Every structure is written in structure tokens, then in C-alpha cells.
Coordinates of C-alpha atoms and ligand atoms in Angstrom, one line a residue:
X1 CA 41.7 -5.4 17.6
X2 CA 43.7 -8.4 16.5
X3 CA 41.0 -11.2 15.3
X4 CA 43.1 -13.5 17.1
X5 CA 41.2 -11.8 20.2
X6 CA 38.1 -10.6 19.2
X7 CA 35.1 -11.7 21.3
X8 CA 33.2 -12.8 17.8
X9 CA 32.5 -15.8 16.0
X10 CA 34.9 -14.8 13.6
X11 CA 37.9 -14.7 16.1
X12 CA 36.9 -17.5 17.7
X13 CA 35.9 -19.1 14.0
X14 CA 40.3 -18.7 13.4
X15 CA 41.3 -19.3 16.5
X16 CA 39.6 -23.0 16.4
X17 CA 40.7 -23.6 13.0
X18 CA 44.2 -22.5 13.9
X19 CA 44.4 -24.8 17.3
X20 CA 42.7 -28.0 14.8
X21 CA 46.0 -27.2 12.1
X22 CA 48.4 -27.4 14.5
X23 CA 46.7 -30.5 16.1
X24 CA 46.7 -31.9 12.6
X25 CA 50.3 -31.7 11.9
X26 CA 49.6 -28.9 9.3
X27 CA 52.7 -26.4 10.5
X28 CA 55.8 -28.8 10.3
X29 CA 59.1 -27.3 11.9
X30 CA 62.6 -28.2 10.8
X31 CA 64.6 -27.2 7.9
X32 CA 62.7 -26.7 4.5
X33 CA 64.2 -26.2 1.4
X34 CA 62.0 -23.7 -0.9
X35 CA 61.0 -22.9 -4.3
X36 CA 63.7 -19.8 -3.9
X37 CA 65.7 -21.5 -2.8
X38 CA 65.7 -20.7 1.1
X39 CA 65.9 -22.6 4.3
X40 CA 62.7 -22.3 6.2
X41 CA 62.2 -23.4 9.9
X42 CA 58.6 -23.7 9.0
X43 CA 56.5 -25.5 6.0
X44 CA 52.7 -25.3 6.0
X45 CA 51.1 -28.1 4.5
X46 CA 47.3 -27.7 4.3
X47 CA 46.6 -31.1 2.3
X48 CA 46.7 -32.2 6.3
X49 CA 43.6 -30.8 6.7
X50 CA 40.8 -32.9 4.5
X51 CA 42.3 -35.8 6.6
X52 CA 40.4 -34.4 9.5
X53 CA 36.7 -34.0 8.8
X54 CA 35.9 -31.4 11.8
X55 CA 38.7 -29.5 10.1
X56 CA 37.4 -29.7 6.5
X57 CA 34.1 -28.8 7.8
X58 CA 35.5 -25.4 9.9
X59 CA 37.5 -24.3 6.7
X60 CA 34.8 -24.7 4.5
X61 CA 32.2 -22.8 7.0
X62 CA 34.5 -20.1 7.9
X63 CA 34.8 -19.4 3.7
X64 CA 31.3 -19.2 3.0
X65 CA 31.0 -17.0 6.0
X66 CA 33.6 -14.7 4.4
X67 CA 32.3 -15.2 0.9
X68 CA 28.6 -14.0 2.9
X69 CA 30.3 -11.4 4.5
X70 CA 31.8 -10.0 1.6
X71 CA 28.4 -8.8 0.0
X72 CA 30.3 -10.1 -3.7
X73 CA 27.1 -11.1 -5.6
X74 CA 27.5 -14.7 -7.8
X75 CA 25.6 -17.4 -9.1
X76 CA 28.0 -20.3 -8.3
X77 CA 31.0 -21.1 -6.3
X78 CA 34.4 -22.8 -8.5
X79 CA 37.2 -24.4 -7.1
X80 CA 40.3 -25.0 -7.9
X81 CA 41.6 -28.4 -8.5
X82 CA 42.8 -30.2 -7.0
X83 CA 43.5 -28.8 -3.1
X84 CA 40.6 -26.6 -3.0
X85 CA 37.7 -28.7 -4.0
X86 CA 36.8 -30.6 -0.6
X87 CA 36.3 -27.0 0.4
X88 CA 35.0 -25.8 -2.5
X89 CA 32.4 -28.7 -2.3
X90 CA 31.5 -28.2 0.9
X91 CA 31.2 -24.7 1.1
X92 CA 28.7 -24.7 -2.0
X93 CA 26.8 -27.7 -1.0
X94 CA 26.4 -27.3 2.7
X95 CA 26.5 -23.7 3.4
X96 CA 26.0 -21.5 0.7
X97 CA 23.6 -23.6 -1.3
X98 CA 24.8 -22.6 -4.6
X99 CA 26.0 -24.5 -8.0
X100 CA 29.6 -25.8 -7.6
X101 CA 31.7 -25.2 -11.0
X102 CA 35.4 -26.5 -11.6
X103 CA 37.5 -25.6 -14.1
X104 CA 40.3 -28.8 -15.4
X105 CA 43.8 -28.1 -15.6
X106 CA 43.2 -29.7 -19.2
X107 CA 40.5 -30.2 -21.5
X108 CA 39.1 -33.7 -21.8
X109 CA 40.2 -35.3 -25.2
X110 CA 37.1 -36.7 -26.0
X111 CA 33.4 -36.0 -25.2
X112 CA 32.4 -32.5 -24.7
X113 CA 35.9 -31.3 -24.4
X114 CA 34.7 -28.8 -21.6
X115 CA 37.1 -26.8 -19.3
X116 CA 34.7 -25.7 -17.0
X117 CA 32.5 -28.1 -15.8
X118 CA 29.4 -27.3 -14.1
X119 CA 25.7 -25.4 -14.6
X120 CA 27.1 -21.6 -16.3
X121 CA 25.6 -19.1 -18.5
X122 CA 28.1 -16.3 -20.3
X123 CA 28.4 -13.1 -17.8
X124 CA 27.5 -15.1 -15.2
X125 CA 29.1 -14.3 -11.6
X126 CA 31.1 -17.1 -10.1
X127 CA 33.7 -16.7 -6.9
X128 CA 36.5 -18.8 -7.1
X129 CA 37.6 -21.2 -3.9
X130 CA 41.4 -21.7 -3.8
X131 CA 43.5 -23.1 -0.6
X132 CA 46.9 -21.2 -0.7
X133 CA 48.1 -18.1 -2.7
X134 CA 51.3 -17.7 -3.1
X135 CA 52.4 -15.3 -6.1
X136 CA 48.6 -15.6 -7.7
X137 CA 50.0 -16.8 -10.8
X138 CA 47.5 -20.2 -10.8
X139 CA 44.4 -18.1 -10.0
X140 CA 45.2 -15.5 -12.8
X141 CA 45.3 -18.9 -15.2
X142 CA 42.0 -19.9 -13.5
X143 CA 40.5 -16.3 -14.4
X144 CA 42.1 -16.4 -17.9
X145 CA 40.5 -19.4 -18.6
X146 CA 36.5 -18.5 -17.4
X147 CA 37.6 -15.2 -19.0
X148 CA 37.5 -17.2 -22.6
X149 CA 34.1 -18.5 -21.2
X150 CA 32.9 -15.0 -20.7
X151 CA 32.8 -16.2 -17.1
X152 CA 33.1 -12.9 -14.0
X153 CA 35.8 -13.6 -11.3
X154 CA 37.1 -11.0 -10.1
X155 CA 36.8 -12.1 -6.1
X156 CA 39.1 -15.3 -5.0
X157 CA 38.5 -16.8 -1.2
X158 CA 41.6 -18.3 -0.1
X159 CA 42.6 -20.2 3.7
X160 CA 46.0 -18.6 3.6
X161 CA 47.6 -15.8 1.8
X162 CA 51.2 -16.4 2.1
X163 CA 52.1 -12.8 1.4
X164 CA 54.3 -13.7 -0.9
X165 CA 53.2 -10.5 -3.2
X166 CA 49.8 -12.3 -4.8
X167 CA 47.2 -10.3 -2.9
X168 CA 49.4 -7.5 -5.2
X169 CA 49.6 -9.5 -8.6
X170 CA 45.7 -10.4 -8.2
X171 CA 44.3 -6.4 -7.3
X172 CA 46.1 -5.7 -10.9
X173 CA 44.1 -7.7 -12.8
X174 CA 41.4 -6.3 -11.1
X175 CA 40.8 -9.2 -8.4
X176 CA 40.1 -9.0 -4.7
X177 CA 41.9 -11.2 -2.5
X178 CA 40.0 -12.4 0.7
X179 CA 41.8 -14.5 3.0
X180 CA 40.6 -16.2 6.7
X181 CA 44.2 -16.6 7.5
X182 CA 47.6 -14.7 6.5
X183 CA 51.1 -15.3 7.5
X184 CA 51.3 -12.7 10.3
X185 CA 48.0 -14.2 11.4
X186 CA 49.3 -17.8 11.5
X187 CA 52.4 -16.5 13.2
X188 CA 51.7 -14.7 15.8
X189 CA 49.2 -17.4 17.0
X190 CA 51.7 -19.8 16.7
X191 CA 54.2 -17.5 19.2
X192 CA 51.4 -16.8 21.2
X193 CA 50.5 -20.7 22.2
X194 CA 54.4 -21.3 22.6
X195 CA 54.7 -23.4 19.1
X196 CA 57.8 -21.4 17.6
X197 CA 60.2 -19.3 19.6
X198 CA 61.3 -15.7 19.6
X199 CA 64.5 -17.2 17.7
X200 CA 62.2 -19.2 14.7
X201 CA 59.3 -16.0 14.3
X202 CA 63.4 -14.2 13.2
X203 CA 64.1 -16.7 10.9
X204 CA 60.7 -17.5 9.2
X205 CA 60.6 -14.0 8.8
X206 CA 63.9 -13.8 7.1
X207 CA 63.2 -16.9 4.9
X208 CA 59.9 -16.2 3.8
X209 CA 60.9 -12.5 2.9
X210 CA 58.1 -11.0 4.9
X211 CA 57.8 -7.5 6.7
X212 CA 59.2 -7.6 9.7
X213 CA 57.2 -7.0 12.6
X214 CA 58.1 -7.7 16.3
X215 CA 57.2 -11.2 17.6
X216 CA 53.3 -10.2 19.5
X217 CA 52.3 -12.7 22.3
X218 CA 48.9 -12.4 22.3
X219 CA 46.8 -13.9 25.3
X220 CA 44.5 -16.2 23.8
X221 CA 41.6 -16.8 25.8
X222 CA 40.7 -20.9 25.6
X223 CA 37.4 -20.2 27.4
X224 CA 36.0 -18.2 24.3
X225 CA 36.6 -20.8 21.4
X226 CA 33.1 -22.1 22.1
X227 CA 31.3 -20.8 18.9
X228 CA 27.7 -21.6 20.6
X229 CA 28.4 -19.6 23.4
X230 CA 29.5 -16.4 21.1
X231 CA 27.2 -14.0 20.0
X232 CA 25.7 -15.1 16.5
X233 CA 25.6 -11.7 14.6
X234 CA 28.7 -9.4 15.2
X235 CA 27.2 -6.4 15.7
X236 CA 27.9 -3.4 18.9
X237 CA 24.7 -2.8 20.5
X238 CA 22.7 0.1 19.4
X239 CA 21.9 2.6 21.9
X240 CA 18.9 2.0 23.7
X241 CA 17.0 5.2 23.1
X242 CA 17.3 4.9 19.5
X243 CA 16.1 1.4 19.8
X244 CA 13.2 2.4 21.5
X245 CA 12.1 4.7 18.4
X246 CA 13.1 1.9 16.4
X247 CA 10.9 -0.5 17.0
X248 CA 7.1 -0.5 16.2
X249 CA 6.0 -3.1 18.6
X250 CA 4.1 -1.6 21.5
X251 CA 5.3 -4.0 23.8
X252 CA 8.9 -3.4 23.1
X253 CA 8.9 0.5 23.6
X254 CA 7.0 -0.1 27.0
X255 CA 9.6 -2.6 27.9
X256 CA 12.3 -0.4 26.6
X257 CA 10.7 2.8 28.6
X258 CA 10.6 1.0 31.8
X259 CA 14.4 -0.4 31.2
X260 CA 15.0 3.4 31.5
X261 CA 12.9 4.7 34.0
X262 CA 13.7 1.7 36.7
X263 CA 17.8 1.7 35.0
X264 CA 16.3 -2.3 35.1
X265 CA 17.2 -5.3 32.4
X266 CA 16.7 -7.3 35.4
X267 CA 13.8 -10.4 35.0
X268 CA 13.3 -12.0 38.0
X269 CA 12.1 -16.1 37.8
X270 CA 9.8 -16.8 40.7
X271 CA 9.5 -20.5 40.2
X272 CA 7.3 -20.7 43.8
X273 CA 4.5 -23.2 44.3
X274 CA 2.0 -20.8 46.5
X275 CA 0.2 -18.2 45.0
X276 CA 1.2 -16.2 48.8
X277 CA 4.9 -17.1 48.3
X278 CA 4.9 -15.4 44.9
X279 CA 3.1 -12.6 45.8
X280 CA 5.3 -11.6 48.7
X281 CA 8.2 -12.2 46.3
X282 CA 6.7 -9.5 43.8
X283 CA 6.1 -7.1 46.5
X284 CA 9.2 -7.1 47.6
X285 CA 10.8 -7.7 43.5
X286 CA 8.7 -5.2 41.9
X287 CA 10.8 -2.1 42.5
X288 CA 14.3 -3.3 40.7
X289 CA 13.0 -5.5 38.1
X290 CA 11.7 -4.7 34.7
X291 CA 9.7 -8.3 34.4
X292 CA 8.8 -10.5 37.3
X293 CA 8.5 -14.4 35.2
X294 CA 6.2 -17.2 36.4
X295 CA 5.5 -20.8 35.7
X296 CA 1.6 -20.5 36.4
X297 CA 1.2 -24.0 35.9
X298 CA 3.8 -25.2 38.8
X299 CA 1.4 -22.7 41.3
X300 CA -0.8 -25.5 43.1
X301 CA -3.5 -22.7 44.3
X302 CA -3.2 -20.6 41.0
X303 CA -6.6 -18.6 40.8
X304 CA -8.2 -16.0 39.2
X305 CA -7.5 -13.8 42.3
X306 CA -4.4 -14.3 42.5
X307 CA -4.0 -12.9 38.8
X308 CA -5.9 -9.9 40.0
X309 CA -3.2 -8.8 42.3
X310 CA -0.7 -9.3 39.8
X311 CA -2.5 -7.0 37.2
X312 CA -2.7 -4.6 39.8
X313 CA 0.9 -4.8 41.3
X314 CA 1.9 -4.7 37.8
X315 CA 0.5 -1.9 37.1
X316 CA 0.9 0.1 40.0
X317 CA 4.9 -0.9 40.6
X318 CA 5.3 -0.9 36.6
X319 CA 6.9 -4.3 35.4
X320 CA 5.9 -6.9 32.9
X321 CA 3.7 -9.8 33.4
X322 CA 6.0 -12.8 31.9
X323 CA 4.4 -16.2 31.9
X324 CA 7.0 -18.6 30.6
X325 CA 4.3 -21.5 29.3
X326 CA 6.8 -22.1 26.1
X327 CA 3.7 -23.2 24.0
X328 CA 4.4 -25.8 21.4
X329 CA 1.6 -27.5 19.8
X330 CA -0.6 -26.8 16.7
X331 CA -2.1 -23.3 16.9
X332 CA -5.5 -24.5 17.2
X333 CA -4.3 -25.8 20.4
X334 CA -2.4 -23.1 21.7
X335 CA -5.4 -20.7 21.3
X336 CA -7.1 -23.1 23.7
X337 CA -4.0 -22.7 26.1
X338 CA -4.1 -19.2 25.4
X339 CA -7.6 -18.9 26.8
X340 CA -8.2 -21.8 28.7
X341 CA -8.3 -22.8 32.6
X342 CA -5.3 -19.8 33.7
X343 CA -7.0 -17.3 30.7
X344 CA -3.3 -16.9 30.3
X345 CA -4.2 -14.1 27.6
X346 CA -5.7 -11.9 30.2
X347 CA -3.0 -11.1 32.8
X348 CA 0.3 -11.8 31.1
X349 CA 1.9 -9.2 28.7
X350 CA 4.5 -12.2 27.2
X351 CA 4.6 -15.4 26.4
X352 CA 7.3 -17.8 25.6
X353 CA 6.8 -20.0 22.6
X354 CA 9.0 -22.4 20.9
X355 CA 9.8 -22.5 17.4
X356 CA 9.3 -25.7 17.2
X357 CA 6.1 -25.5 15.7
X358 CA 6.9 -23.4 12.7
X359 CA 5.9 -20.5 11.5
X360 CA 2.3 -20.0 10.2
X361 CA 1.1 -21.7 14.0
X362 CA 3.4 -18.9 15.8
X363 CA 2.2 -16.4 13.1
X364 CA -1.6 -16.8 13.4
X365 CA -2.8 -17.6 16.7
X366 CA -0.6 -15.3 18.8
X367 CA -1.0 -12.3 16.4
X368 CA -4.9 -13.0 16.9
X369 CA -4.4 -12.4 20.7
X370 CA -1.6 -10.1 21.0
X371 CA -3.3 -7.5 18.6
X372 CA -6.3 -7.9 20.5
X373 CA -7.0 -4.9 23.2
X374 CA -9.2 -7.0 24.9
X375 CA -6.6 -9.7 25.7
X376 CA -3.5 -8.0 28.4
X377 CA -1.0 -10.2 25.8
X378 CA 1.0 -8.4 23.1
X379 CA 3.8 -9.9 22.4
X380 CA 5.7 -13.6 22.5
X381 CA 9.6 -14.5 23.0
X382 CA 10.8 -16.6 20.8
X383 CA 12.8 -19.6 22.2
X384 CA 15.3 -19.9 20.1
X385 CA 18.4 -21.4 22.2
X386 CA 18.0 -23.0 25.6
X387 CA 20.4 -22.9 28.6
X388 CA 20.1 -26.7 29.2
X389 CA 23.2 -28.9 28.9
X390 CA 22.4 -30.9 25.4
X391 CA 19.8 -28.8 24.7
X392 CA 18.7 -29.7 20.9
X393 CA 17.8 -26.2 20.0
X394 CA 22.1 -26.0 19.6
X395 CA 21.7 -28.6 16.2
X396 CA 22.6 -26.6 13.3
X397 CA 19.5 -24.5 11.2
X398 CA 17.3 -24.3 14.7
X399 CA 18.5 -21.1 16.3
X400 CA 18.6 -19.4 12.5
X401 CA 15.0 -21.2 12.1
X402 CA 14.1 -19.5 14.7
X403 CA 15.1 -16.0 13.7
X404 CA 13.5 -16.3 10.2
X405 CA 10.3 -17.0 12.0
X406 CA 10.8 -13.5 13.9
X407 CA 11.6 -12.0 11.0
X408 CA 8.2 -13.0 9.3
X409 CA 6.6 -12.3 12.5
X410 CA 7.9 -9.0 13.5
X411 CA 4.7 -7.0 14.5
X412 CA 4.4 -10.0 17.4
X413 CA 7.8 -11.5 17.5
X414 CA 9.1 -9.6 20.5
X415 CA 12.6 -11.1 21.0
X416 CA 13.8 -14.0 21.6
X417 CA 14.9 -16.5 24.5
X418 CA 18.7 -17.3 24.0
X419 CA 21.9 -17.6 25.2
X420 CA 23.4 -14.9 22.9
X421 CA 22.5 -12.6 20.8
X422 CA 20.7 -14.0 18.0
X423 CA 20.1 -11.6 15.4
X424 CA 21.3 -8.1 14.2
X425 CA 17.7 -6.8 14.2
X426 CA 18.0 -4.2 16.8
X427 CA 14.2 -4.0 17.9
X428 CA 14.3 -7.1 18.5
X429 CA 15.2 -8.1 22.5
X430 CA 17.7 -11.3 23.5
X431 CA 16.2 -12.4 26.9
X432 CA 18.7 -14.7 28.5
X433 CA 18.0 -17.2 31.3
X434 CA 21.1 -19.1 32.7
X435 CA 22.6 -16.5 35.2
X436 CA 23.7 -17.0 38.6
X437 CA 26.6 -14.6 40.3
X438 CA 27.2 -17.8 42.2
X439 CA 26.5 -20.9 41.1
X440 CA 27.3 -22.5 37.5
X441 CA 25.4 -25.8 37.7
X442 CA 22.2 -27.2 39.5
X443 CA 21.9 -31.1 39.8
X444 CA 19.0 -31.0 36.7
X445 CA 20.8 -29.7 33.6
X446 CA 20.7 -26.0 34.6
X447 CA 23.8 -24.0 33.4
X448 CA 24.7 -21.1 34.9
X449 CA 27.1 -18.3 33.9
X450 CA 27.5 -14.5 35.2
X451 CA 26.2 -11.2 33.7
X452 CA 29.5 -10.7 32.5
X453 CA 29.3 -13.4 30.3
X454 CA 25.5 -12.6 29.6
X455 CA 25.9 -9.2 28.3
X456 CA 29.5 -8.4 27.4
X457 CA 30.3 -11.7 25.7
X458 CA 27.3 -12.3 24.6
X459 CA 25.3 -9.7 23.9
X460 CA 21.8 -10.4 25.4
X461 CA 19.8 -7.1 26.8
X462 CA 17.7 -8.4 29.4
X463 CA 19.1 -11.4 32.1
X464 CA 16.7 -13.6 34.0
X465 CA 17.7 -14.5 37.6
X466 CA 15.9 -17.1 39.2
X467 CA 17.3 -18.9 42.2
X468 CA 20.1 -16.9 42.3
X469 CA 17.7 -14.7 44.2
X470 CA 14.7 -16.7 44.8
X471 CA 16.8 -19.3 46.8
X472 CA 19.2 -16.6 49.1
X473 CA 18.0 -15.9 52.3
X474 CA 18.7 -12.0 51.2
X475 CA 16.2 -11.4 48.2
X476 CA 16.2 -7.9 48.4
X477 CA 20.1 -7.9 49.1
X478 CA 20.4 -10.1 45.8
X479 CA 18.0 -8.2 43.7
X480 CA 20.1 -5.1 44.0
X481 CA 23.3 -6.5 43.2
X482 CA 21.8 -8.2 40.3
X483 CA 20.0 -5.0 38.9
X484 CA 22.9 -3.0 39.0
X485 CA 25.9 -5.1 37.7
X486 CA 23.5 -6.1 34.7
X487 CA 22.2 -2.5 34.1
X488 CA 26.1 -1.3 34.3
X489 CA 26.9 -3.7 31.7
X490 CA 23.8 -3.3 29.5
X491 CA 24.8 0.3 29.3
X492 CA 28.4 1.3 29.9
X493 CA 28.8 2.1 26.3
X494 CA 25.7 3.8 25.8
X495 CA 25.7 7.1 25.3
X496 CA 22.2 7.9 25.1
X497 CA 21.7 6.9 28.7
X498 CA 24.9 8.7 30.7
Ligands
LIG1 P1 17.1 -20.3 37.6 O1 18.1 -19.0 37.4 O2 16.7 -20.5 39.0 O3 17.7 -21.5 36.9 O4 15.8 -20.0 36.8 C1 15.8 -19.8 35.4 C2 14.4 -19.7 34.9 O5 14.5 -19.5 33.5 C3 13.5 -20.9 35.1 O6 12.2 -20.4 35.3 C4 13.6 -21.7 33.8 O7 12.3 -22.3 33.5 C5 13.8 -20.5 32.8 N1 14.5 -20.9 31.6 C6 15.8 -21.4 31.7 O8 16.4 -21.6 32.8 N2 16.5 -21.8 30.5 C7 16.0 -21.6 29.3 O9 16.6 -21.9 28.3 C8 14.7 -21.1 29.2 C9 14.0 -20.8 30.4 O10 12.8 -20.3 30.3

């Protein structure tokens, strides 16, 4: 698949960055004169892009995703003056947290008379951070020069590679080349939103001396550049059988059992004020859904009876008890919750909690509980993106905050609440609220979008449908149409279930 269209971060990552250059006046068209000599209908100047901080920002991001990607090991990050250290900069500093080294074109006169400036030992690892290559010829002068330092580089991150035969010169000398953007990349988005025509893709070909290839119209989907709304870890979904021997929570391989014995991802929100109302609503629920969720605290007659029924429905229709409290206080206090007025602890098998509250008070009190036989509880979600319009879990560090705290807590971290999938941990569940076949909006914040979107794009396992049943005069109607277009999409790629 062309990354110009892949449903990632990644293709999303270049097409954004790609739609900002253009914005920014970074692909000029006319008639330029070149180093060889040639008339190009196209010049690419990236110096427009530190005049646009969004811009700046996305470049440097989407290199220290590719350096992370990459697996190359190094102590620091060098760039390359002059064009490449705002990225260089930014990249170390903000989002790979690691030393930033430059190397001068020339060595001071006076003072230490360094070339290289910047925290380095001899053999360290360093990867070098350069804006365009064109023949290589600077980078291997970079390389020489840490060389004589007894400085490692042997992997240069680049925004464009111009194909101009340096990817070539570099692998000689024993260097890897990565690049977010090359030519054929830049031009066949730049046929594909109608920027150059059939007639310039000819000529810039022809000028720039690159293989030919036919001009490809690509059709670039505008609706997917969101990157919050694309999955977080690019990874295909692992089948569900062999997620169910993955995992060593008990919770999870009941949930993922009963996923396959009712062919169910389908969590069904009662958010009803009567104890009766709910009731009926699981009677006639219980049969497609895998988890029937409740807001006991918005139940005016909530009792201890009605709880009763609920075990006993649960266990006798087979679904999970999902009270959706979202506990967020020290863990002193949630313990009290946990046990308190509704004995929460006693009937429900999950609990949301936010991550607010960090991890030792997630850690503690729930494991306490949840490893308990005496308590019904054994397991929490993890609220680690909400569906709400402005929602602060989307400011930068929560949702990964949020992960890290499942990853320390993994005998009790279930899954997670989100709106995509979250991480690449495959025993982990992505429960996702924020689904409606026929509504996108309510008049409080709510947004809505359909399973499609849920858990194709997205990649959640398990969507909870709220009013989009609870509120149709046709429950039962609803509830089938809902189990089966999620189950179809949860597993038309998996082979261990057809
Ligand atoms: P509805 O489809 O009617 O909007 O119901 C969604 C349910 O999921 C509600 O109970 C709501 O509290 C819950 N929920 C949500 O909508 N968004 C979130 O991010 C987290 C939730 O728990």
C-alpha cells in the first residue's frame, strides 16, 4: 500500500505534513534553473518550513518517530547546520529526549577550537538529522568529520531524499538513509490533490533525471488526516484465539471466551434511572451482548436486590457486569468507593478508572480487590482517551501516560477506554464508547461515529452502544444489527474464528 493511503499515523503523519508544505509555499512552480544545469517546473524549498511552527513541530515529530521506528541504537541526536537544526533541536529536546550534538562547518579560531559541539564520549552512537539529500556528498563530510572524533554514524534521517543517487553514495560508505518523504512521494501527492498536471509530473521527471513512472492519482481521503482519531500503534490485530492464550488475566480470557461463544464485542450502556427499566433492558440485552454497562450511581432506587438479579442474570445469560464509576481520587478513597454504599466490589466484574490519579493509587487499591475471590471485581479499564468533544485526555503524554500505567499494572490493567487503539500489547482490550449507526452528535458533548470507524480505522475490539439502542423504540431490532456489523468487523480477517 502506498503510505500516501494507509489508514496509520504514519500515512496520515505525511499526508498532513505534505498538505502544511504546500500551504507554506514550500513546492514553487515555474521555471528553475539547476545546479546541472536544467530547467525545472518545480523547486522545493524547505527553509519555508521553520517559518511555520505547526510545520516545524510535524517534521520534527514525524523524524523522531522514524528514528524510534528504526530500532538504530544512539546516545545523542546531531544536526546538521544550518537547515536541519530547528528539527534537529526539536526532535532531541521534545520527543526523543536525548543530547543534541552539532558539528561546525569550521572550527572556532579561538577557545576550545571544537568541531563538534555537544556532551560525546569516543565510540559513542550518534544519528545524524539532515533536511535534504541530494548526492550525499555533505553528510559523508559530516561522517568524515565525527569519524576523526571516533564518533558512530552510520544512520542519517532526512525530510526528503531527492533521489538524486545519495541514498546510493551513503549505503557505500556504509550508511543507511531513512527518509519521511522522497520525490515519487512528494509527486504523486502533488498530482493526486491537482497541484501539477499530467504535462509538469513529464517534465519534472525529465529535469530531475528520475525513473520514470506513470503519473498515479491517488484518492486521498481528507477525513483520515486526523492523527487523534488514528489508531496509536500500527499494528494488524492478532487473532483472537491466540489472544485468548495470551493473556494471563482471568478476566480477559472469560471476556475473550464469551466474545466467541455469543460471536459478541457488543457492550451495551444502559444509562436508565429505575432499577425495573434496567432490568427489563438486560433481559431482553443479555443474549447478544458480551457486557451490559451501568452508571449505578444515576439509578435513583439502586439496591442491594436489585444487584442480586444482576449477579444472577449475569451468570445465568453469561455477560459482564460493567459499572462505569471512572474512579479518580487517592486510593484510600477509592477503596472506600470500592466497598461503600453500592459494595460496587461485590456485583461488578470491571471498573472504569481514570488515569488521572497515577499509578501507585491504580496499582494498589484495585489489585487489593480484584485479586480478591471474595470480591466479584477482577479487573479495571483504563480511561485513557474520552469521546467528548475537548476532552483533555487528547493533550499530549496523557493517553501514553496512560498506557505506561497498564503496562506496570498488567495483572489488573484489563484494557483500556479509548477511541483507538492504544497500545500494541495484544492482551490488552480497547473498549470504545462513541458509537451510534445513526447519530454523530447529542446536544452535551457526545460524539458519535460508526463501527466502521470503531474497528476498521481504529482498531478498538469491543464497541459500547448506548442510546443508539437504549433510545430506539426497537431494542431488540437494534441490538442485532449492532452485534453483528461489529462482530463482522471485529473478525473478518481472523482466521482463527471462520
Ligand atoms: P451513548 O452511546 O448513549 O452516548 O452512551 C455511551 C456511554 O459510554 C455512556 O454511558 C457514557 O457515560 C460512556 N462513555 C462515553 O460515552 N465516552 C467516554 O469516553 C467514556 C464513557 O464511559
Amino acid at each position: 500500500m502506498n503510505s500516501l493511503t494507509e489508514i496509520s499515523r504514519n500515512g496520515a503523519m505525511k499526508r498532513n505534513l505534505l498538505r502544511l508544505m504546500l500551504k507554506a509555499g514550500v513546492f514553487k512552480f515555474g521555471e528553475f534553473q539547476l545546479k546541472s544545469g536544467q530547467i525545472s517546473p518545480i523547486y522545493i524549498d524547505l527553509r519555508e518550513c521553520i517559518g511555520y511552527p505547526k510545520l516545524l513541530r510535524l517534521i520534527s515529530e514525524a523524524l523522531s518517530v522514524l528514528i524510534q521506528k528504526s530500532g538504530v541504537e544512539y546516545s545523542g541526536v546531531l544536526g546538521v547546520p544550518y537547515a536541519a537544526l530547528p528539527y534537529a533541536t526539536f526532535a532531541a529536546g521534545e520527543f526523543l529526549e536525548k543530547p543534541l550534538l552539532i558539528v561546525r562547518k569550521e572550527a572556532k579560531a579561538y577557545g576550545t577550537k571544537k568541531l563538534i559541539e555537544g556532551p560525546y564520549q569516543p565510540d559513542d552512537q550518534l544519528v545524524i538529522i539532515e533536511d535534504v539529500v541530494t548526492t550525499g556528498a555533505s553528510i559523508l563530510e559530516v561522517v568524515g568529520t565525527l569519524k576523526a572524533e571516533s564518533l558512530v554514524s552510520n544512520n542519517v534521517f532526512c525530510i526528503l531524499d531527492r533521489e538524486q543517487g545519495g541514498a546510493y553514495k551513503l549505503y557505500e560508505a556504509g550508511v543507511n538513509l531513512h527518509s519521511l518523504l522522497d520525490m515519487k512521494t512528494v509527486l504523486t501527492f502533488l498530482y493526486s490533490v491537482g497541484a501539477i498536471t499530467e504535462e509538469q509530473w513529464n517534465d519534472i521527471f525529465v529535469a530531475l533525471n528520475l525513473n520514470f513512472m506513470a503519473p498515479l492519482k491517488l484518492s486521498i481521503d481528507t477525513e483520515l488526516e486526523d492523527l487523534n482519531s488514528l489508531p496509536y500503534v500500527d499494528c494488524s490485530r492478532t487473532p483472537l484465539n491466540e489472544r485468548e492464550s495470551l493473556t494471563e488475566s482471568p478476566l480477559n480470557k472469560k471476556i475473550i471466551s464469551l466474545m466467541k461463544n455469543k460471536k459478541s464485542n457488543l457492550c451495551l450502556a444502559i444509562d436508565y434511572t429505575t432499577t425495573e427499566q434496567v432490568l427489563q433492558m438486560v433481559e431482553l440485552a443479555g443474549p447478544f451482548v458480551l457486557a451490559i454497562k451501568l452508571h449505578a450511581d444515576a439509578i435513583t432506587d439502586f439496591n442491594e436486590e436489585f444487584t442480586k438479579k444482576l449477579v444472577t442474570m449475569a451468570n445465568d445469560i453469561n455477560f459482564i457486569i460493567f459499572e462505569d464509576r471512572k474512579f479518580g481520587d487517592t486510593g484510600n478513597t477509592n477503596l472506600l468507593q470500592l466497598s461503600g454504599a453500592q459494595k460496587i466490589a461485590s456485583w461488578a466484574d470491571v471498573v472504569t478508572v481514570h488515569a488521572v490519579q497515577g499509578n501507585d493509587s491504580i496499582g494498589g487499591v484495585f489489585r487489593k480487590l480484584a485479586l480478591d475471590p471474595a470480591y466479584r471485581l477482577s479487573g479495571v479499564l483504563l480511561i485513557a482517551q474520552l469521546s467528548t468533544k475537548g476532552s483533555l485526555t487528547a493533550l499530549p503524554g496523557y493517553t501514553e501516560s496512560a498506557v505506561e500505567i497498564a503496562n506496570n499494572n498488567r495483572d489488573v490493567v484489563s484494557g483500556f477506554i479509548a477511541q483507538t487503539r492504544v497500545s500494541a500489547c495484544s492482551d490488552l482490550l480497547n473498549w470504545t464508547p462513541g458509537v451510534n449507526l445513526d447519530a454523530k452528535t447529542d446536544s452535551a458533548g457526545q460524539q458519535w461515529r460508526g463501527v466502521d470507524q470503531a474497528i476498521d480505522i481504529q482498531q478498538n475490539d469491543i464497541v459500547i452502544v448506548g442510546r443508539g439502542v437504549t433510545s430506539s423504540s426497537e431494542p431488540v431490532q437494534q441490538l442485532k444489527r449492532y452485534r453483528q456489523i461489529a462482530w463482522d468487523a471485529l473478525t473478518k480477517n481472523d482466521t482463527s474464528i471462520h
